PDB file of C-alpha atoms in Angstrom:
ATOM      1  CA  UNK A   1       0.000   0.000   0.000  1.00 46.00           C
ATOM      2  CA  UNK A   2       1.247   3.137  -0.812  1.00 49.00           C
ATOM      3  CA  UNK A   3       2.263   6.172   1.872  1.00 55.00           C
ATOM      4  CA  UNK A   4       0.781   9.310   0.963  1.00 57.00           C
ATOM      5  CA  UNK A   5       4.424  11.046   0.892  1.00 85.00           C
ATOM      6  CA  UNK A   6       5.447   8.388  -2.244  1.00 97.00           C
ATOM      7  CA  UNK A   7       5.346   9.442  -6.066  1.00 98.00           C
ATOM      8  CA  UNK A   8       5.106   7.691  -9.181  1.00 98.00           C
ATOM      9  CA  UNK A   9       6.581   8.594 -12.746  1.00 98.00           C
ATOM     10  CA  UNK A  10       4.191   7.007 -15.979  1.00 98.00           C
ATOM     11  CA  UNK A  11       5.088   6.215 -18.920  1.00 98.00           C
ATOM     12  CA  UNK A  12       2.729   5.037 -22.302  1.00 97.00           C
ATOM     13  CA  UNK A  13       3.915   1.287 -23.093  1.00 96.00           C
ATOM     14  CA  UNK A  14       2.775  -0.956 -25.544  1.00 95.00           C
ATOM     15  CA  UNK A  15       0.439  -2.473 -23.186  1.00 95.00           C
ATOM     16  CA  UNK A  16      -0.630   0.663 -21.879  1.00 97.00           C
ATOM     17  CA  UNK A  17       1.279   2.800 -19.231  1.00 98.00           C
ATOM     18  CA  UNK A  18       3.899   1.320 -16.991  1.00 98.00           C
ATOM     19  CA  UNK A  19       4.915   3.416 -13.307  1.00 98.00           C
ATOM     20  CA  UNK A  20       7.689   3.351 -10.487  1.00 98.00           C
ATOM     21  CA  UNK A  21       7.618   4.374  -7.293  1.00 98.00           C
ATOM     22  CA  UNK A  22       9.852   6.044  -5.100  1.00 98.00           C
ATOM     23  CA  UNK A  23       9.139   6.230  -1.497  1.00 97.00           C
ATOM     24  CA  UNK A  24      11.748   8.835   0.470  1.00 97.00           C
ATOM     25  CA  UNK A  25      13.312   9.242  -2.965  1.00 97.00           C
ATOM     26  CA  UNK A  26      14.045   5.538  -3.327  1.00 98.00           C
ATOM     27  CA  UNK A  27      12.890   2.920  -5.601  1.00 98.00           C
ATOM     28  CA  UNK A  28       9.314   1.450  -4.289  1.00 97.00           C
ATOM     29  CA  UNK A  29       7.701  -0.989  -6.836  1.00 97.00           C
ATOM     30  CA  UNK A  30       6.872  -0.848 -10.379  1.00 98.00           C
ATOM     31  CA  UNK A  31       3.008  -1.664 -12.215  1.00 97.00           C
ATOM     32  CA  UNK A  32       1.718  -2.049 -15.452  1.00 98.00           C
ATOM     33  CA  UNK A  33      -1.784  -1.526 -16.468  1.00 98.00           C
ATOM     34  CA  UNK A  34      -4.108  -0.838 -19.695  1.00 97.00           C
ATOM     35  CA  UNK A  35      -5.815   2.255 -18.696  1.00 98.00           C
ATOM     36  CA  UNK A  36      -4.723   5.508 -16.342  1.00 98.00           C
ATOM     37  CA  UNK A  37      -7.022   5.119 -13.585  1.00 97.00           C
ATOM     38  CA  UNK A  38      -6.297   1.443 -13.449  1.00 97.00           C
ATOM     39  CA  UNK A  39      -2.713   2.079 -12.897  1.00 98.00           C
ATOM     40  CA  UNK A  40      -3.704   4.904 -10.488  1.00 96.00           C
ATOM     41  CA  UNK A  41      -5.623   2.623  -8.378  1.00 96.00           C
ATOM     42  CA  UNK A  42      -2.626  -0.009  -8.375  1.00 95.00           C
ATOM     43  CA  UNK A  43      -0.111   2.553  -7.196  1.00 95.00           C
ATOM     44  CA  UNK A  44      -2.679   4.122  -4.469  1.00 93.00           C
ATOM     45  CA  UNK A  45      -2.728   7.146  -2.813  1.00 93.00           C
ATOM     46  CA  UNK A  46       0.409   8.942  -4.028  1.00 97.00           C
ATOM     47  CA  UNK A  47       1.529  13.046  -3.412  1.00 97.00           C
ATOM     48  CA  UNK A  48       2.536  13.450  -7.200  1.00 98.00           C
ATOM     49  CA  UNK A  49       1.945  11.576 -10.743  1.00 98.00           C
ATOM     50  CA  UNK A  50       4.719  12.876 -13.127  1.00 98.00           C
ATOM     51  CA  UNK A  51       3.704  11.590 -16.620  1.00 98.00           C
ATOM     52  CA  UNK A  52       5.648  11.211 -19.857  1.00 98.00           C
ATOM     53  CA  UNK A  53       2.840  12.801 -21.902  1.00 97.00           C
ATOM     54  CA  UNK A  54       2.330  16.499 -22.525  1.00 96.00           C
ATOM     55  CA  UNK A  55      -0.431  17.833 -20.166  1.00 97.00           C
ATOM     56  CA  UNK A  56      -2.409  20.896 -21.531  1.00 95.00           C
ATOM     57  CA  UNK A  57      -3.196  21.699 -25.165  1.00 93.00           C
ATOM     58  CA  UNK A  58      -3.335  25.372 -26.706  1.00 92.00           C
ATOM     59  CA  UNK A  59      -5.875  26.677 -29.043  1.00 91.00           C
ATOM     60  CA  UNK A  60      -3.598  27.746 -31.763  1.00 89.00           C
ATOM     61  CA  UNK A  61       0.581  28.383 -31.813  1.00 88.00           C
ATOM     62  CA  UNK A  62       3.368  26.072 -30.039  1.00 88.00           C
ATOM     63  CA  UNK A  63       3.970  25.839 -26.818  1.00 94.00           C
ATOM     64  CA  UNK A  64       7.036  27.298 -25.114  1.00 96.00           C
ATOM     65  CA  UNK A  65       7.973  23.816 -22.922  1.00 96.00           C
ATOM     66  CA  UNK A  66       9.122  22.167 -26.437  1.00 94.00           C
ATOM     67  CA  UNK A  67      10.892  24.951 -27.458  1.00 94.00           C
ATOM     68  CA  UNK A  68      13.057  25.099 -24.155  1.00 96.00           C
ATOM     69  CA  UNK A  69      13.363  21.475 -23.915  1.00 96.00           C
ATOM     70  CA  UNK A  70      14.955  21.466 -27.135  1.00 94.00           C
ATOM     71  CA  UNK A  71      17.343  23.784 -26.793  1.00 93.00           C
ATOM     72  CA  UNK A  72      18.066  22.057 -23.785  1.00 91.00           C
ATOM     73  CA  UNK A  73      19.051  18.983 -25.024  1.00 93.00           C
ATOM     74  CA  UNK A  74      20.868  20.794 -28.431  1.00 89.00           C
ATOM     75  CA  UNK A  75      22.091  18.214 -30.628  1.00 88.00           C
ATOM     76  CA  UNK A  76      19.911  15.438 -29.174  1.00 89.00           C
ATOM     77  CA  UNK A  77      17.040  17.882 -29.598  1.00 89.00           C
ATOM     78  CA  UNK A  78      14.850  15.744 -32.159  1.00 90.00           C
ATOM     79  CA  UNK A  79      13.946  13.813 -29.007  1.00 92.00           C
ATOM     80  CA  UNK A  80      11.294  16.682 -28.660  1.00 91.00           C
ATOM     81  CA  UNK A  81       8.264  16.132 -30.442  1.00 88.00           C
ATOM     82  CA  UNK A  82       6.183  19.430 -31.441  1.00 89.00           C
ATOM     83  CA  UNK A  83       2.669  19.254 -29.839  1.00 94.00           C
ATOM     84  CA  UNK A  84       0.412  20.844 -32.216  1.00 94.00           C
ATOM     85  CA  UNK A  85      -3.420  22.633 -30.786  1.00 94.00           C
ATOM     86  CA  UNK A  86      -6.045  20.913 -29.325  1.00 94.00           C
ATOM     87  CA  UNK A  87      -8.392  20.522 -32.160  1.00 95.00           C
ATOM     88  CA  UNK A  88      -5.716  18.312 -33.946  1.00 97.00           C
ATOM     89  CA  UNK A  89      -6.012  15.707 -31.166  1.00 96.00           C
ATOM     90  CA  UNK A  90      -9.425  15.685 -31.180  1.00 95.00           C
ATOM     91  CA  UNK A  91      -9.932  14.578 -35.094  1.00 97.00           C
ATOM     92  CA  UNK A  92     -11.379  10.907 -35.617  1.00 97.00           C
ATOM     93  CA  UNK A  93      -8.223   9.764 -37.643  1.00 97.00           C
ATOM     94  CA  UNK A  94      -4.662  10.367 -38.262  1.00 98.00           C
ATOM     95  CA  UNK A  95      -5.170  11.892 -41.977  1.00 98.00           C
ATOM     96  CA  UNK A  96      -8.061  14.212 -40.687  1.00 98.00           C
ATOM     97  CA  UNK A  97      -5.364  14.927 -37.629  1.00 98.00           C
ATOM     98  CA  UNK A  98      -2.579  15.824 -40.629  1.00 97.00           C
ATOM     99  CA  UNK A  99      -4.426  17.829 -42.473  1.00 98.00           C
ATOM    100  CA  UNK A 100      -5.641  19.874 -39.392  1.00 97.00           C
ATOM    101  CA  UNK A 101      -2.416  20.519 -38.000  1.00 96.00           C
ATOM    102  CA  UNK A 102      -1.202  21.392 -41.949  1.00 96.00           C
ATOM    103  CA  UNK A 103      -3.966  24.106 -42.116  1.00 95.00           C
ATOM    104  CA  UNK A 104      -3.508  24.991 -38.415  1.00 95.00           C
ATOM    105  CA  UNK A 105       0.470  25.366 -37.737  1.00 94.00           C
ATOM    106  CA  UNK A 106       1.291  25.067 -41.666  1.00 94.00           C
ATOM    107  CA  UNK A 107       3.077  21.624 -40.896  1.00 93.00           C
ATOM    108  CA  UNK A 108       1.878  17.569 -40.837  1.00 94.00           C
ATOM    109  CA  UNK A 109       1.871  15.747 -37.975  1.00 95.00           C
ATOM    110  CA  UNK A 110       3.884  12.332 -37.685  1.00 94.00           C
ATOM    111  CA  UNK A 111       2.138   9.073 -37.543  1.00 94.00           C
ATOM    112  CA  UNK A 112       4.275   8.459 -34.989  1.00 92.00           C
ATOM    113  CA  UNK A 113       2.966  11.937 -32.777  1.00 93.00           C
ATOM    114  CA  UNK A 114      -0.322  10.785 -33.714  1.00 96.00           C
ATOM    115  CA  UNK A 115      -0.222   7.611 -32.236  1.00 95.00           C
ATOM    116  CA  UNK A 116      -0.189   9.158 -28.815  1.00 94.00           C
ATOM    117  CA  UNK A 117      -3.319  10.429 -29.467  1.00 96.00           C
ATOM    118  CA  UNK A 118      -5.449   7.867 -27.480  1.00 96.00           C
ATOM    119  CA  UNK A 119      -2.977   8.205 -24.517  1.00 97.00           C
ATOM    120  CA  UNK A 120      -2.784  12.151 -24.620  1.00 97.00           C
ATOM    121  CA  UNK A 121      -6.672  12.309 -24.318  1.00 96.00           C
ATOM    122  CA  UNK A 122      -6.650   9.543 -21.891  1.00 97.00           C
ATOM    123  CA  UNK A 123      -3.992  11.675 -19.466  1.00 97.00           C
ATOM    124  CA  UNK A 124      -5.408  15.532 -19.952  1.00 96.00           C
ATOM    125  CA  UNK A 125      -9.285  14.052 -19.332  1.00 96.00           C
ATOM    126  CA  UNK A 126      -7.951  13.119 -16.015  1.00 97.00           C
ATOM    127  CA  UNK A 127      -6.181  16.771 -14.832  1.00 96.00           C
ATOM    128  CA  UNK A 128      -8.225  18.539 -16.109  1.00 94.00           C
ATOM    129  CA  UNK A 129     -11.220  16.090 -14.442  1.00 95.00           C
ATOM    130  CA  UNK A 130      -9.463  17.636 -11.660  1.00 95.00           C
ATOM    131  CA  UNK A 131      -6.732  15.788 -10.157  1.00 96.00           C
ATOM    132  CA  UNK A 132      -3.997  18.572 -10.360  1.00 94.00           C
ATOM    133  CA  UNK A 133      -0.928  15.575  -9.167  1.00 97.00           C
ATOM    134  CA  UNK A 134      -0.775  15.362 -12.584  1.00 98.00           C
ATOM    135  CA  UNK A 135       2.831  17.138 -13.828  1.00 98.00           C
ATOM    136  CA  UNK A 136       4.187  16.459 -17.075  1.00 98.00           C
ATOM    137  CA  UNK A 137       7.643  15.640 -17.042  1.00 98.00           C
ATOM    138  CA  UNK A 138      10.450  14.514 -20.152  1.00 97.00           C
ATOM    139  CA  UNK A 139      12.523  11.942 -19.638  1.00 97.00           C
ATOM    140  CA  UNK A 140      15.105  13.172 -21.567  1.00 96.00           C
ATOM    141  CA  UNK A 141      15.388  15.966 -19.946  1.00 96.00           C
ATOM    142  CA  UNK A 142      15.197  14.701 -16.515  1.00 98.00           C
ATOM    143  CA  UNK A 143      18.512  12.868 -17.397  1.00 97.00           C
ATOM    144  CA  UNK A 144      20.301  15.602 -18.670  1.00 96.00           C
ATOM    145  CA  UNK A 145      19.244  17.433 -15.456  1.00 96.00           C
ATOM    146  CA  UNK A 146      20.698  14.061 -13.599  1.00 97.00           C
ATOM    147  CA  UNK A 147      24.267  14.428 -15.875  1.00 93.00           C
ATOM    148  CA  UNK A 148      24.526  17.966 -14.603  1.00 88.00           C
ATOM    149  CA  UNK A 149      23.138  19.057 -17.821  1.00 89.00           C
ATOM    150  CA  UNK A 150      24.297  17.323 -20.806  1.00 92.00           C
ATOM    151  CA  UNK A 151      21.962  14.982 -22.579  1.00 94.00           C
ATOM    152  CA  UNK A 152      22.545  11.205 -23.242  1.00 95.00           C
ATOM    153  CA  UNK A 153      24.424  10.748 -26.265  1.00 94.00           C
ATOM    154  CA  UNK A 154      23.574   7.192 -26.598  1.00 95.00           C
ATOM    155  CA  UNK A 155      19.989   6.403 -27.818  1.00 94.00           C
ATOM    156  CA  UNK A 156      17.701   4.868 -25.228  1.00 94.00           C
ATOM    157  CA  UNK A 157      17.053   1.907 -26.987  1.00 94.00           C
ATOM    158  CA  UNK A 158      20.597  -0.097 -26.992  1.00 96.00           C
ATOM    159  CA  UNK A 159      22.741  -1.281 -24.419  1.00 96.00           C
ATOM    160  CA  UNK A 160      25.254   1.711 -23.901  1.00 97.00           C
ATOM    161  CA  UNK A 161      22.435   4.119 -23.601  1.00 96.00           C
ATOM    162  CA  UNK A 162      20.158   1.630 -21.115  1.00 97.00           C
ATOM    163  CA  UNK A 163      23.140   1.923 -19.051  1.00 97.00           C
ATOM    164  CA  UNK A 164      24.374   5.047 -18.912  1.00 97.00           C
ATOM    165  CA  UNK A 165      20.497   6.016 -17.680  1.00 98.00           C
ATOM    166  CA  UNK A 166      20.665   3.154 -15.524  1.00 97.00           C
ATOM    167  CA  UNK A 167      23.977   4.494 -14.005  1.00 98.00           C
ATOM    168  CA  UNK A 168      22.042   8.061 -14.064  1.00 98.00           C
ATOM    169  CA  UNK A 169      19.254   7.093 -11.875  1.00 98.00           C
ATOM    170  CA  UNK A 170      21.541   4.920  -9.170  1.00 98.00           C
ATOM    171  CA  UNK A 171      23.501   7.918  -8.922  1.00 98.00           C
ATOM    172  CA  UNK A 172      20.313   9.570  -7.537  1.00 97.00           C
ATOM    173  CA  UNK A 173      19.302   6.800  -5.461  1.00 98.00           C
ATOM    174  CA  UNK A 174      17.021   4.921  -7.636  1.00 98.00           C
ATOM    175  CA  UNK A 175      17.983   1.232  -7.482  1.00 98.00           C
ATOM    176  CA  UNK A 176      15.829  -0.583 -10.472  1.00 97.00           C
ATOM    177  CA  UNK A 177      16.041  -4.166  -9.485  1.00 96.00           C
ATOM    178  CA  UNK A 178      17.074  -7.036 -11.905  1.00 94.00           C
ATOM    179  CA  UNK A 179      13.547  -8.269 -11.113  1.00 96.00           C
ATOM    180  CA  UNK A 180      10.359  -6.201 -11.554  1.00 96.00           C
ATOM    181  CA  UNK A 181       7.847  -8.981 -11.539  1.00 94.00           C
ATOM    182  CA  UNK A 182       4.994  -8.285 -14.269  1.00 92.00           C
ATOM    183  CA  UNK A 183       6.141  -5.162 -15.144  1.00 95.00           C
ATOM    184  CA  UNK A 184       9.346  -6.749 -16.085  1.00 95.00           C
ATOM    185  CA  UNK A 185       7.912  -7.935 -19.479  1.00 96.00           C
ATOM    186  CA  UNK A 186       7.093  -4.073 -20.184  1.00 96.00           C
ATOM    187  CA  UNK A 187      10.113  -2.974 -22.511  1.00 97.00           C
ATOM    188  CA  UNK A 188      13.380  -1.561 -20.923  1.00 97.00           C
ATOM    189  CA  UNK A 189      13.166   1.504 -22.103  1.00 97.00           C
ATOM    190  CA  UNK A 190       9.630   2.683 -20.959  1.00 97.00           C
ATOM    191  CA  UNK A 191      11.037   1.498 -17.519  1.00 98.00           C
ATOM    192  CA  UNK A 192      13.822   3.921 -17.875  1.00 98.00           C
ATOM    193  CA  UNK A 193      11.515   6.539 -18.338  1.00 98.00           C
ATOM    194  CA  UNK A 194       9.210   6.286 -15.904  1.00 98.00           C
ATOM    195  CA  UNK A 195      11.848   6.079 -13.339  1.00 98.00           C
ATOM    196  CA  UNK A 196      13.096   9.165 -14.946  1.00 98.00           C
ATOM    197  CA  UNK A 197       9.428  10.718 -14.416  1.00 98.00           C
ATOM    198  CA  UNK A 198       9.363   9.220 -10.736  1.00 98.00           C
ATOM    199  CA  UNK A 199      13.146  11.433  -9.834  1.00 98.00           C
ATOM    200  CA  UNK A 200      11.246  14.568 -11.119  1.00 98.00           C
ATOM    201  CA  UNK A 201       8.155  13.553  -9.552  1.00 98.00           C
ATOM    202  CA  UNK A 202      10.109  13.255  -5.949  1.00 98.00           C
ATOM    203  CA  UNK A 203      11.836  16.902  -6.937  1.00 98.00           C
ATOM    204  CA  UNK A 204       7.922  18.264  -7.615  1.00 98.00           C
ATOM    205  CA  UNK A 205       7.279  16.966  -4.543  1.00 97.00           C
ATOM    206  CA  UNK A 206      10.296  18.863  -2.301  1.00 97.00           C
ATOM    207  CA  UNK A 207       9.455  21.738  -3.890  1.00 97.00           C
ATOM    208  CA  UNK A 208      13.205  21.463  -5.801  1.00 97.00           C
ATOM    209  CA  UNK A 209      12.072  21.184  -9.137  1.00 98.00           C
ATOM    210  CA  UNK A 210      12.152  23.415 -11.917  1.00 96.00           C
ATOM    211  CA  UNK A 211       9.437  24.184 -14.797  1.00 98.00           C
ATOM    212  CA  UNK A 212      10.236  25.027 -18.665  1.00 98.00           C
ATOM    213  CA  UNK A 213       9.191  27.626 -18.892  1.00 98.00           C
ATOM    214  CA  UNK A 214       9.133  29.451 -15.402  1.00 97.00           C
ATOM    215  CA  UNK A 215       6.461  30.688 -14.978  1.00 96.00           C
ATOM    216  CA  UNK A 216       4.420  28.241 -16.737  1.00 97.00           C
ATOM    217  CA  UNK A 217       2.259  29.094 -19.390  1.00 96.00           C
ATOM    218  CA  UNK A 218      -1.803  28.543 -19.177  1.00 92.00           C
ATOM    219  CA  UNK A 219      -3.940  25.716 -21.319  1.00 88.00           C
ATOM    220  CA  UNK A 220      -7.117  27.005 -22.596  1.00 78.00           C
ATOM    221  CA  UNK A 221      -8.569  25.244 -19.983  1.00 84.00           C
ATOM    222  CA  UNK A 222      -6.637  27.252 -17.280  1.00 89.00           C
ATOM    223  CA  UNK A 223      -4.399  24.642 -16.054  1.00 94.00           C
ATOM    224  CA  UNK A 224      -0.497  25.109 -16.340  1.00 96.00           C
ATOM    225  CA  UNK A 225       1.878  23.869 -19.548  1.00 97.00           C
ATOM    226  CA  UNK A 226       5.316  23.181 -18.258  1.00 98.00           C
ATOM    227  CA  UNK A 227       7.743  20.166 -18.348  1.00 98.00           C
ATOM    228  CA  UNK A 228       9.212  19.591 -14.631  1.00 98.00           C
ATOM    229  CA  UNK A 229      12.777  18.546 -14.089  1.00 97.00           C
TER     230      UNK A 229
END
């Protein structure tokens, strides 16, 4: 059961979302579920749900969190996906989705960015439903804020870069085990990431982390845009 002073970091899997937990900043357990709320309920009562997904959609133009989380990580900056307005998210398909965000920011949308869709909805119904844990973190920048800065070279899905975040997160106290039961057959990588979610999601909760951009800007449903790190 968890103590209301733990927090989780999510991540979207292929079987649906996958979280750790740290409890005083340590590694706590890890679950896998479908749906949100199911994972929710698995973790229990926790102080702060940092999630891999962005959290709070504008009406028209880009928002600023990219834009600074690209420039943060420079040459490893593709990592960034663009989040286009709200009424490309909400289209019934991916070519109605394209050719929205073509006439709305003058540029397609990836089928890749588009297959978040499903998840994206899923996550923002639930803030703004109204639980405000929700913070939206980036992995990849969490670990560049872990290496004092400077992104991970080495791509997240081979060996060298699995270890060198692996190595990250110890560093900060977060222990994965060789063993995480069920959630073990959820692929490394998404693992890596939510961990990553769960250190910014224990800095969210001291009060230590910091928001890009600072302030953060408003959704047009009055809730704040900002990755945490």
């Amino acid at each position: 059961m968890a103590s209301r002073g733990d927090v989780v970091g999510v991540d979207a899997c292929p079987s649906g979302w996958v979280a750790v937990t740290l409890r005083g900043g340590a590694f706590a357990g890890a679950e896998t579920a479908g749906g949100l709320s199911d994972l929710l309920a698995r973790v229990g009562d926790v102080a702060v749900v940092a999630v891999d997904m962005p959290l709070g959609l504008l009406e028209s133009g880009s928002r600023r969190a990219e834009v600074l989380a690209a420039g943060l990580l420079g040459a490893q900056r593709s990592r960034v996906f663009p989040v286009p307005p709200r009424q490309v998210w909400e289209q019934p398909d991916y070519d109605a989705a394209n050719a929205c965000c073509r006439r709305l920011t003058g540029a397609g949308l990836s089928r890749q960015s588009w297959g978040l869709a499903a998840k994206l909805r899923e996550a923002n119904a639930l803030r703004d439903g109204g639980d405000h844990r929700f913070h939206e973190v980036h992995p990849e920048v969490s670990f560049a804020a872990m290496g004092d800065g400077a992104p991970v070279a080495w791509s997240k899905k081979g060996w060298n870069g699995q270890a060198v975040r692996r190595r990250l997160l110890a560093d900060q106290g977060i222990v994965l085990p060789d063993d995480l039961g069920p959630a073990g057959r959820v692929p490394s990588d998404d693992v890596l990431d939510a961990a990553a979610a769960a250190w910014s999601a224990h800095r969210i909760a001291l009060g230590t982390a910091v928001s890009l951009p600072a302030p953060p800007e408003t959704s047009d449903t009055g809730l704040p845009i900002a990755i945490w790190h």
